[in-house]
GROMACS .gro file of C-alpha atoms in nm:
model
  335
    1UNK     CA    1  22.294   7.497   8.831
    2UNK     CA    2  22.508   7.706   8.605
    3UNK     CA    3  22.680   7.430   8.413
    4UNK     CA    4  22.414   7.169   8.350
    5UNK     CA    5  22.173   7.147   8.060
    6UNK     CA    6  21.899   6.917   8.184
    7UNK     CA    7  21.537   7.014   8.121
    8UNK     CA    8  21.416   6.827   8.427
    9UNK     CA    9  21.349   7.091   8.692
   10UNK     CA   10  21.441   7.035   9.055
   11UNK     CA   11  21.115   7.026   9.259
   12UNK     CA   12  21.278   7.259   9.512
   13UNK     CA   13  21.345   7.517   9.241
   14UNK     CA   14  21.115   7.797   9.136
   15UNK     CA   15  21.318   7.910   8.833
   16UNK     CA   16  21.548   7.739   8.588
   17UNK     CA   17  21.718   7.894   8.287
   18UNK     CA   18  21.893   7.682   8.026
   19UNK     CA   19  22.153   7.796   7.775
   20UNK     CA   20  22.023   8.151   7.735
   21UNK     CA   21  22.170   8.344   7.443
   22UNK     CA   22  22.098   8.707   7.360
   23UNK     CA   23  22.275   8.911   7.091
   24UNK     CA   24  22.248   9.269   6.974
   25UNK     CA   25  22.356   9.416   6.639
   26UNK     CA   26  22.634   9.673   6.657
   27UNK     CA   27  22.615   9.987   6.442
   28UNK     CA   28  22.818   9.973   6.121
   29UNK     CA   29  23.043  10.258   6.012
   30UNK     CA   30  22.999  10.172   5.643
   31UNK     CA   31  22.674  10.116   5.456
   32UNK     CA   32  22.771   9.782   5.299
   33UNK     CA   33  22.980   9.658   5.587
   34UNK     CA   34  22.876   9.326   5.729
   35UNK     CA   35  22.685   9.377   6.052
   36UNK     CA   36  22.868   9.283   6.370
   37UNK     CA   37  22.698   9.112   6.661
   38UNK     CA   38  22.754   9.176   7.029
   39UNK     CA   39  22.680   8.869   7.242
   40UNK     CA   40  22.534   9.003   7.565
   41UNK     CA   41  22.433   8.664   7.710
   42UNK     CA   42  22.615   8.343   7.615
   43UNK     CA   43  22.485   8.001   7.720
   44UNK     CA   44  22.380   8.110   8.069
   45UNK     CA   45  22.219   7.842   8.286
   46UNK     CA   46  22.123   7.840   8.655
   47UNK     CA   47  21.844   7.764   8.900
   48UNK     CA   48  21.688   7.950   9.190
   49UNK     CA   49  21.535   7.752   9.474
   50UNK     CA   50  21.212   7.843   9.647
   51UNK     CA   51  21.279   8.107   9.913
   52UNK     CA   52  21.639   8.158   9.797
   53UNK     CA   53  21.820   8.478   9.706
   54UNK     CA   54  22.073   8.436   9.427
   55UNK     CA   55  22.312   8.723   9.363
   56UNK     CA   56  22.419   8.793   9.005
   57UNK     CA   57  22.728   9.013   8.994
   58UNK     CA   58  22.923   9.158   8.705
   59UNK     CA   59  23.050   9.482   8.563
   60UNK     CA   60  22.858   9.720   8.342
   61UNK     CA   61  22.776   9.566   8.004
   62UNK     CA   62  22.829   9.205   8.112
   63UNK     CA   63  22.471   9.104   8.032
   64UNK     CA   64  22.324   9.066   8.380
   65UNK     CA   65  22.036   9.307   8.318
   66UNK     CA   66  21.957   9.127   7.992
   67UNK     CA   67  21.926   8.802   8.189
   68UNK     CA   68  21.680   8.966   8.429
   69UNK     CA   69  21.474   9.110   8.144
   70UNK     CA   70  21.462   8.775   7.965
   71UNK     CA   71  21.333   8.605   8.280
   72UNK     CA   72  21.056   8.864   8.316
   73UNK     CA   73  20.984   8.850   7.939
   74UNK     CA   74  21.075   9.211   7.881
   75UNK     CA   75  21.327   9.070   7.631
   76UNK     CA   76  21.310   8.765   7.410
   77UNK     CA   77  21.624   8.545   7.397
   78UNK     CA   78  21.782   8.435   7.070
   79UNK     CA   79  21.779   8.083   7.210
   80UNK     CA   80  21.752   7.898   7.539
   81UNK     CA   81  21.469   7.818   7.778
   82UNK     CA   82  21.321   7.963   8.095
   83UNK     CA   83  21.117   7.746   8.331
   84UNK     CA   84  20.908   7.906   8.607
   85UNK     CA   85  20.714   7.703   8.863
   86UNK     CA   86  20.760   7.396   8.644
   87UNK     CA   87  20.634   7.553   8.321
   88UNK     CA   88  20.840   7.671   8.027
   89UNK     CA   89  20.763   8.039   7.978
   90UNK     CA   90  21.029   8.140   7.727
   91UNK     CA   91  20.835   8.017   7.425
   92UNK     CA   92  20.482   8.123   7.521
   93UNK     CA   93  20.330   8.439   7.379
   94UNK     CA   94  20.308   8.751   7.592
   95UNK     CA   95  19.928   8.738   7.603
   96UNK     CA   96  19.950   8.382   7.742
   97UNK     CA   97  20.209   8.499   7.993
   98UNK     CA   98  19.963   8.730   8.170
   99UNK     CA   99  19.862   8.455   8.409
  100UNK     CA  100  20.225   8.420   8.524
  101UNK     CA  101  20.304   8.792   8.505
  102UNK     CA  102  20.174   8.862   8.855
  103UNK     CA  103  20.398   8.588   8.995
  104UNK     CA  104  20.719   8.734   8.850
  105UNK     CA  105  20.796   9.097   8.927
  106UNK     CA  106  21.096   9.318   8.851
  107UNK     CA  107  21.226   9.611   9.055
  108UNK     CA  108  21.436   9.851   8.850
  109UNK     CA  109  21.742  10.060   8.926
  110UNK     CA  110  21.567  10.393   8.870
  111UNK     CA  111  21.232  10.395   9.052
  112UNK     CA  112  21.123  10.702   8.855
  113UNK     CA  113  21.090  10.490   8.540
  114UNK     CA  114  20.828  10.270   8.708
  115UNK     CA  115  20.615  10.553   8.848
  116UNK     CA  116  20.395  10.760   8.617
  117UNK     CA  117  20.479  11.123   8.702
  118UNK     CA  118  20.125  11.235   8.609
  119UNK     CA  119  19.954  11.013   8.867
  120UNK     CA  120  19.943  11.026   9.244
  121UNK     CA  121  20.091  10.726   9.425
  122UNK     CA  122  19.748  10.595   9.525
  123UNK     CA  123  19.632  10.584   9.166
  124UNK     CA  124  19.954  10.415   9.051
  125UNK     CA  125  19.897  10.138   9.304
  126UNK     CA  126  19.528  10.102   9.217
  127UNK     CA  127  19.609  10.082   8.845
  128UNK     CA  128  19.847   9.793   8.917
  129UNK     CA  129  19.572   9.604   9.100
  130UNK     CA  130  19.315   9.686   8.831
  131UNK     CA  131  19.545   9.525   8.573
  132UNK     CA  132  19.528   9.191   8.755
  133UNK     CA  133  19.152   9.200   8.796
  134UNK     CA  134  19.110   9.364   9.138
  135UNK     CA  135  18.868   9.641   9.036
  136UNK     CA  136  18.665   9.726   9.346
  137UNK     CA  137  18.806  10.024   9.536
  138UNK     CA  138  18.746   9.851   9.870
  139UNK     CA  139  18.937   9.541   9.763
  140UNK     CA  140  19.219   9.757   9.633
  141UNK     CA  141  19.244   9.945   9.961
  142UNK     CA  142  19.244   9.621  10.159
  143UNK     CA  143  19.542   9.499   9.954
  144UNK     CA  144  19.736   9.828   9.959
  145UNK     CA  145  19.709   9.943  10.319
  146UNK     CA  146  19.874   9.645  10.499
  147UNK     CA  147  20.161   9.644  10.250
  148UNK     CA  148  20.204  10.020  10.275
  149UNK     CA  149  20.302   9.991  10.639
  150UNK     CA  150  20.519   9.688  10.567
  151UNK     CA  151  20.742   9.896  10.339
  152UNK     CA  152  20.765  10.176  10.595
  153UNK     CA  153  20.523  10.422  10.436
  154UNK     CA  154  20.209  10.589  10.571
  155UNK     CA  155  19.871  10.668  10.413
  156UNK     CA  156  19.959  11.033  10.358
  157UNK     CA  157  20.200  10.935  10.077
  158UNK     CA  158  19.914  10.802   9.865
  159UNK     CA  159  19.811  11.159   9.778
  160UNK     CA  160  20.159  11.263   9.665
  161UNK     CA  161  20.310  11.263   9.318
  162UNK     CA  162  20.635  11.072   9.252
  163UNK     CA  163  20.838  11.393   9.227
  164UNK     CA  164  20.736  11.477   9.585
  165UNK     CA  165  20.909  11.166   9.718
  166UNK     CA  166  21.278  11.106   9.788
  167UNK     CA  167  21.470  10.837   9.601
  168UNK     CA  168  21.439  10.596   9.892
  169UNK     CA  169  21.066  10.659   9.927
  170UNK     CA  170  21.012  10.601   9.554
  171UNK     CA  171  21.202  10.273   9.575
  172UNK     CA  172  20.984  10.166   9.868
  173UNK     CA  173  20.678  10.231   9.654
  174UNK     CA  174  20.832  10.025   9.373
  175UNK     CA  175  20.888   9.740   9.617
  176UNK     CA  176  20.525   9.775   9.723
  177UNK     CA  177  20.418   9.764   9.357
  178UNK     CA  178  20.606   9.438   9.316
  179UNK     CA  179  20.444   9.289   9.627
  180UNK     CA  180  20.088   9.390   9.532
  181UNK     CA  181  20.046   9.100   9.290
  182UNK     CA  182  20.159   8.839   9.545
  183UNK     CA  183  20.470   8.729   9.351
  184UNK     CA  184  20.684   8.426   9.422
  185UNK     CA  185  20.990   8.555   9.232
  186UNK     CA  186  21.136   8.905   9.223
  187UNK     CA  187  21.414   9.020   8.992
  188UNK     CA  188  21.586   9.313   9.166
  189UNK     CA  189  21.810   9.498   8.920
  190UNK     CA  190  22.059   9.737   9.086
  191UNK     CA  191  21.781   9.852   9.320
  192UNK     CA  192  22.005  10.057   9.552
  193UNK     CA  193  22.282  10.179   9.323
  194UNK     CA  194  22.119  10.521   9.274
  195UNK     CA  195  22.063  10.577   9.648
  196UNK     CA  196  22.276  10.727   9.925
  197UNK     CA  197  22.462  10.477  10.145
  198UNK     CA  198  22.239  10.525  10.449
  199UNK     CA  199  21.928  10.477  10.236
  200UNK     CA  200  22.084  10.176  10.065
  201UNK     CA  201  22.116  10.002  10.401
  202UNK     CA  202  21.750  10.071  10.482
  203UNK     CA  203  21.627   9.932  10.150
  204UNK     CA  204  21.850   9.624  10.172
  205UNK     CA  205  21.730   9.548  10.526
  206UNK     CA  206  21.371   9.597  10.413
  207UNK     CA  207  21.415   9.354  10.125
  208UNK     CA  208  21.574   9.092  10.349
  209UNK     CA  209  21.284   9.122  10.595
  210UNK     CA  210  21.021   9.099  10.321
  211UNK     CA  211  21.199   8.804  10.160
  212UNK     CA  212  21.181   8.616  10.488
  213UNK     CA  213  20.823   8.715  10.576
  214UNK     CA  214  20.676   8.642  10.232
  215UNK     CA  215  20.899   8.347  10.140
  216UNK     CA  216  21.014   8.523   9.824
  217UNK     CA  217  21.271   8.396   9.578
  218UNK     CA  218  21.495   8.676   9.454
  219UNK     CA  219  21.744   8.722   9.171
  220UNK     CA  220  21.947   9.014   9.306
  221UNK     CA  221  22.153   9.187   9.037
  222UNK     CA  222  22.436   9.423   9.129
  223UNK     CA  223  22.791   9.528   9.045
  224UNK     CA  224  22.872   9.569   9.416
  225UNK     CA  225  23.018   9.254   9.571
  226UNK     CA  226  22.961   9.369   9.929
  227UNK     CA  227  22.590   9.417   9.862
  228UNK     CA  228  22.567   9.082   9.684
  229UNK     CA  229  22.740   8.917   9.981
  230UNK     CA  230  22.498   9.078  10.226
  231UNK     CA  231  22.187   8.977  10.034
  232UNK     CA  232  22.259   8.636   9.881
  233UNK     CA  233  22.251   8.267   9.960
  234UNK     CA  234  22.442   8.184   9.641
  235UNK     CA  235  22.645   8.398   9.403
  236UNK     CA  236  22.678   8.387   9.024
  237UNK     CA  237  22.973   8.581   8.881
  238UNK     CA  238  22.918   8.701   8.524
  239UNK     CA  239  23.173   8.833   8.277
  240UNK     CA  240  23.114   8.926   7.912
  241UNK     CA  241  22.788   8.736   7.897
  242UNK     CA  242  22.907   8.415   8.065
  243UNK     CA  243  22.884   8.277   8.417
  244UNK     CA  244  23.249   8.227   8.514
  245UNK     CA  245  23.206   8.121   8.877
  246UNK     CA  246  22.919   8.027   9.107
  247UNK     CA  247  22.868   7.873   9.447
  248UNK     CA  248  22.754   7.929   9.806
  249UNK     CA  249  22.779   8.292   9.908
  250UNK     CA  250  23.057   8.260  10.166
  251UNK     CA  251  23.262   8.026   9.947
  252UNK     CA  252  23.264   8.266   9.653
  253UNK     CA  253  23.314   8.572   9.874
  254UNK     CA  254  23.598   8.422  10.079
  255UNK     CA  255  23.747   8.174   9.832
  256UNK     CA  256  23.659   8.301   9.487
  257UNK     CA  257  23.921   8.160   9.248
  258UNK     CA  258  23.831   8.274   8.900
  259UNK     CA  259  24.070   8.560   8.809
  260UNK     CA  260  23.776   8.794   8.752
  261UNK     CA  261  23.620   8.709   9.088
  262UNK     CA  262  23.957   8.773   9.248
  263UNK     CA  263  23.971   9.111   9.075
  264UNK     CA  264  23.636   9.199   9.229
  265UNK     CA  265  23.754   9.080   9.570
  266UNK     CA  266  24.080   9.271   9.549
  267UNK     CA  267  23.892   9.593   9.472
  268UNK     CA  268  23.721   9.563   9.810
  269UNK     CA  269  24.059   9.568   9.983
  270UNK     CA  270  24.189   9.873   9.798
  271UNK     CA  271  24.109  10.166  10.025
  272UNK     CA  272  24.198  10.408   9.747
  273UNK     CA  273  23.979  10.239   9.488
  274UNK     CA  274  23.675  10.408   9.344
  275UNK     CA  275  23.355  10.250   9.477
  276UNK     CA  276  23.284  10.119   9.126
  277UNK     CA  277  23.636   9.987   9.075
  278UNK     CA  278  23.495   9.647   8.984
  279UNK     CA  279  23.380   9.812   8.663
  280UNK     CA  280  23.731   9.844   8.527
  281UNK     CA  281  23.624   9.844   8.164
  282UNK     CA  282  23.304   9.823   7.966
  283UNK     CA  283  23.295   9.467   7.836
  284UNK     CA  284  23.160   9.581   7.498
  285UNK     CA  285  23.508   9.722   7.430
  286UNK     CA  286  23.672   9.383   7.469
  287UNK     CA  287  23.717   9.126   7.194
  288UNK     CA  288  23.537   8.795   7.239
  289UNK     CA  289  23.730   8.498   7.105
  290UNK     CA  290  23.510   8.209   6.999
  291UNK     CA  291  23.769   7.951   7.104
  292UNK     CA  292  23.952   8.139   7.380
  293UNK     CA  293  23.888   8.231   7.741
  294UNK     CA  294  23.677   8.548   7.759
  295UNK     CA  295  23.900   8.686   8.038
  296UNK     CA  296  24.222   8.627   7.842
  297UNK     CA  297  24.301   8.995   7.779
  298UNK     CA  298  24.289   9.084   8.150
  299UNK     CA  299  24.414   8.767   8.318
  300UNK     CA  300  24.757   8.762   8.487
  301UNK     CA  301  24.770   8.381   8.456
  302UNK     CA  302  24.694   8.362   8.083
  303UNK     CA  303  24.898   8.143   7.851
  304UNK     CA  304  24.862   7.987   7.507
  305UNK     CA  305  24.612   7.726   7.629
  306UNK     CA  306  24.376   8.006   7.737
  307UNK     CA  307  24.394   8.155   7.389
  308UNK     CA  308  24.333   7.828   7.208
  309UNK     CA  309  24.071   7.658   7.424
  310UNK     CA  310  23.771   7.780   7.622
  311UNK     CA  311  23.779   7.653   7.982
  312UNK     CA  312  23.501   7.442   8.130
  313UNK     CA  313  23.365   7.451   8.484
  314UNK     CA  314  23.583   7.277   8.743
  315UNK     CA  315  23.471   7.197   9.097
  316UNK     CA  316  23.639   7.387   9.379
  317UNK     CA  317  23.422   7.252   9.658
  318UNK     CA  318  23.064   7.138   9.725
  319UNK     CA  319  22.848   7.339   9.487
  320UNK     CA  320  23.137   7.574   9.405
  321UNK     CA  321  23.257   7.588   9.043
  322UNK     CA  322  23.478   7.815   8.834
  323UNK     CA  323  23.558   7.827   8.464
  324UNK     CA  324  23.939   7.848   8.438
  325UNK     CA  325  24.227   7.632   8.308
  326UNK     CA  326  24.466   7.726   8.590
  327UNK     CA  327  24.273   7.689   8.915
  328UNK     CA  328  24.542   7.463   9.061
  329UNK     CA  329  24.815   7.718   8.986
  330UNK     CA  330  24.605   8.001   9.130
  331UNK     CA  331  24.532   7.800   9.445
  332UNK     CA  332  24.898   7.715   9.490
  333UNK     CA  333  25.001   8.081   9.448
  334UNK     CA  334  24.776   8.181   9.736
  335UNK     CA  335  24.926   7.940   9.991
   0.00000   0.00000   0.00000
C-alpha cells in the first residue's frame, strides 16, 4: 500500500515499490551557482495485486511517468526498492534483469517511438521474439498470428510500415508487442492520450478484454480521471512526486477528499473546462517545501499548520487514505 514501508511482500501481490525517490538536476543560470535539484518522485510506495489494474493519475510533471520507467528499469531510482514476483529487481544489473524483462512490459504514449520506421510490422514483431530466444520463423509465426487477431488486426498489416498505419492501429501493434513475451505486468503510460476519442474507447475496451483474458496486472498511468475510473480497480493520486490519496476506484472517484483530488473531480463537472483542465500548472514551476504540505500554494483550506508540518496519511474508509491535515473540515463542508 502507499503508506507502508514493509519489505515483506503480500503473496497476492505481483509488484511492490518501497520509498522510491528520483531527482533530476535543474539547469543553472550561473556557472558557479549551486546546482538545484528537482524531486520528481518522493517516497512513493504501493503494491499491485495479481490480476489488478491500478490507476496512477496526476498532472503533467508530477512524476508518474518516472515511476513507470523505474519499475521497468528504464530509469534507476536515487533510492528505494522495487519487488516483482517476490524478487527485488531495483538493485540488480540490467544484464541480470533480462530474465524478468519479458515479464514486465511498457506501452508508451506515442506508439511511433516503439516502432522502427525502417522495418515492416512483421519484422518488428519477429525481432521482439528473437530477442527473447524464439528464433525459428515457424515458432515466431505461431506466437504472432493468434495475438494479431486478438488485438483486432489481420495478416495483411504485417507487410506494412508503421507510417502506413493509423494512430490506433500502431497502438494495437504496440499492445501486441507487449503481449508477445507473455508478460504478467504491463505499465501503460498515457496509451490513449494521443488518439481520437472514438479510437480511445476502442483501445480501452481492448485493454480491458485482454487484461481479463490473460490475467494481466496493469499500472495504468493517465492525467484523465474519467479514463482512470473506467480502467482501474484502485486509484493512486499523485501530486508533485508524492502519492496524496489512494483507495478503491469508486471511493476515490465518488468520495475523493484530498484537495487536489477534489480539484480533479471538479474539473469533470465544469462543462466549459478544457479537457486537460486537471493540468492546471506544471508542477516543476511550484516550490516544494521540505516541511510543508506540497499542495499548500493551491489549497483553499491551507493554514499555518500546512506550512509548518507535512501531513501524514489518514484513513477515510476501508483501504481509502488521504494525506491532509484538514480532512474533517473538508468532510464537514461538504455536508
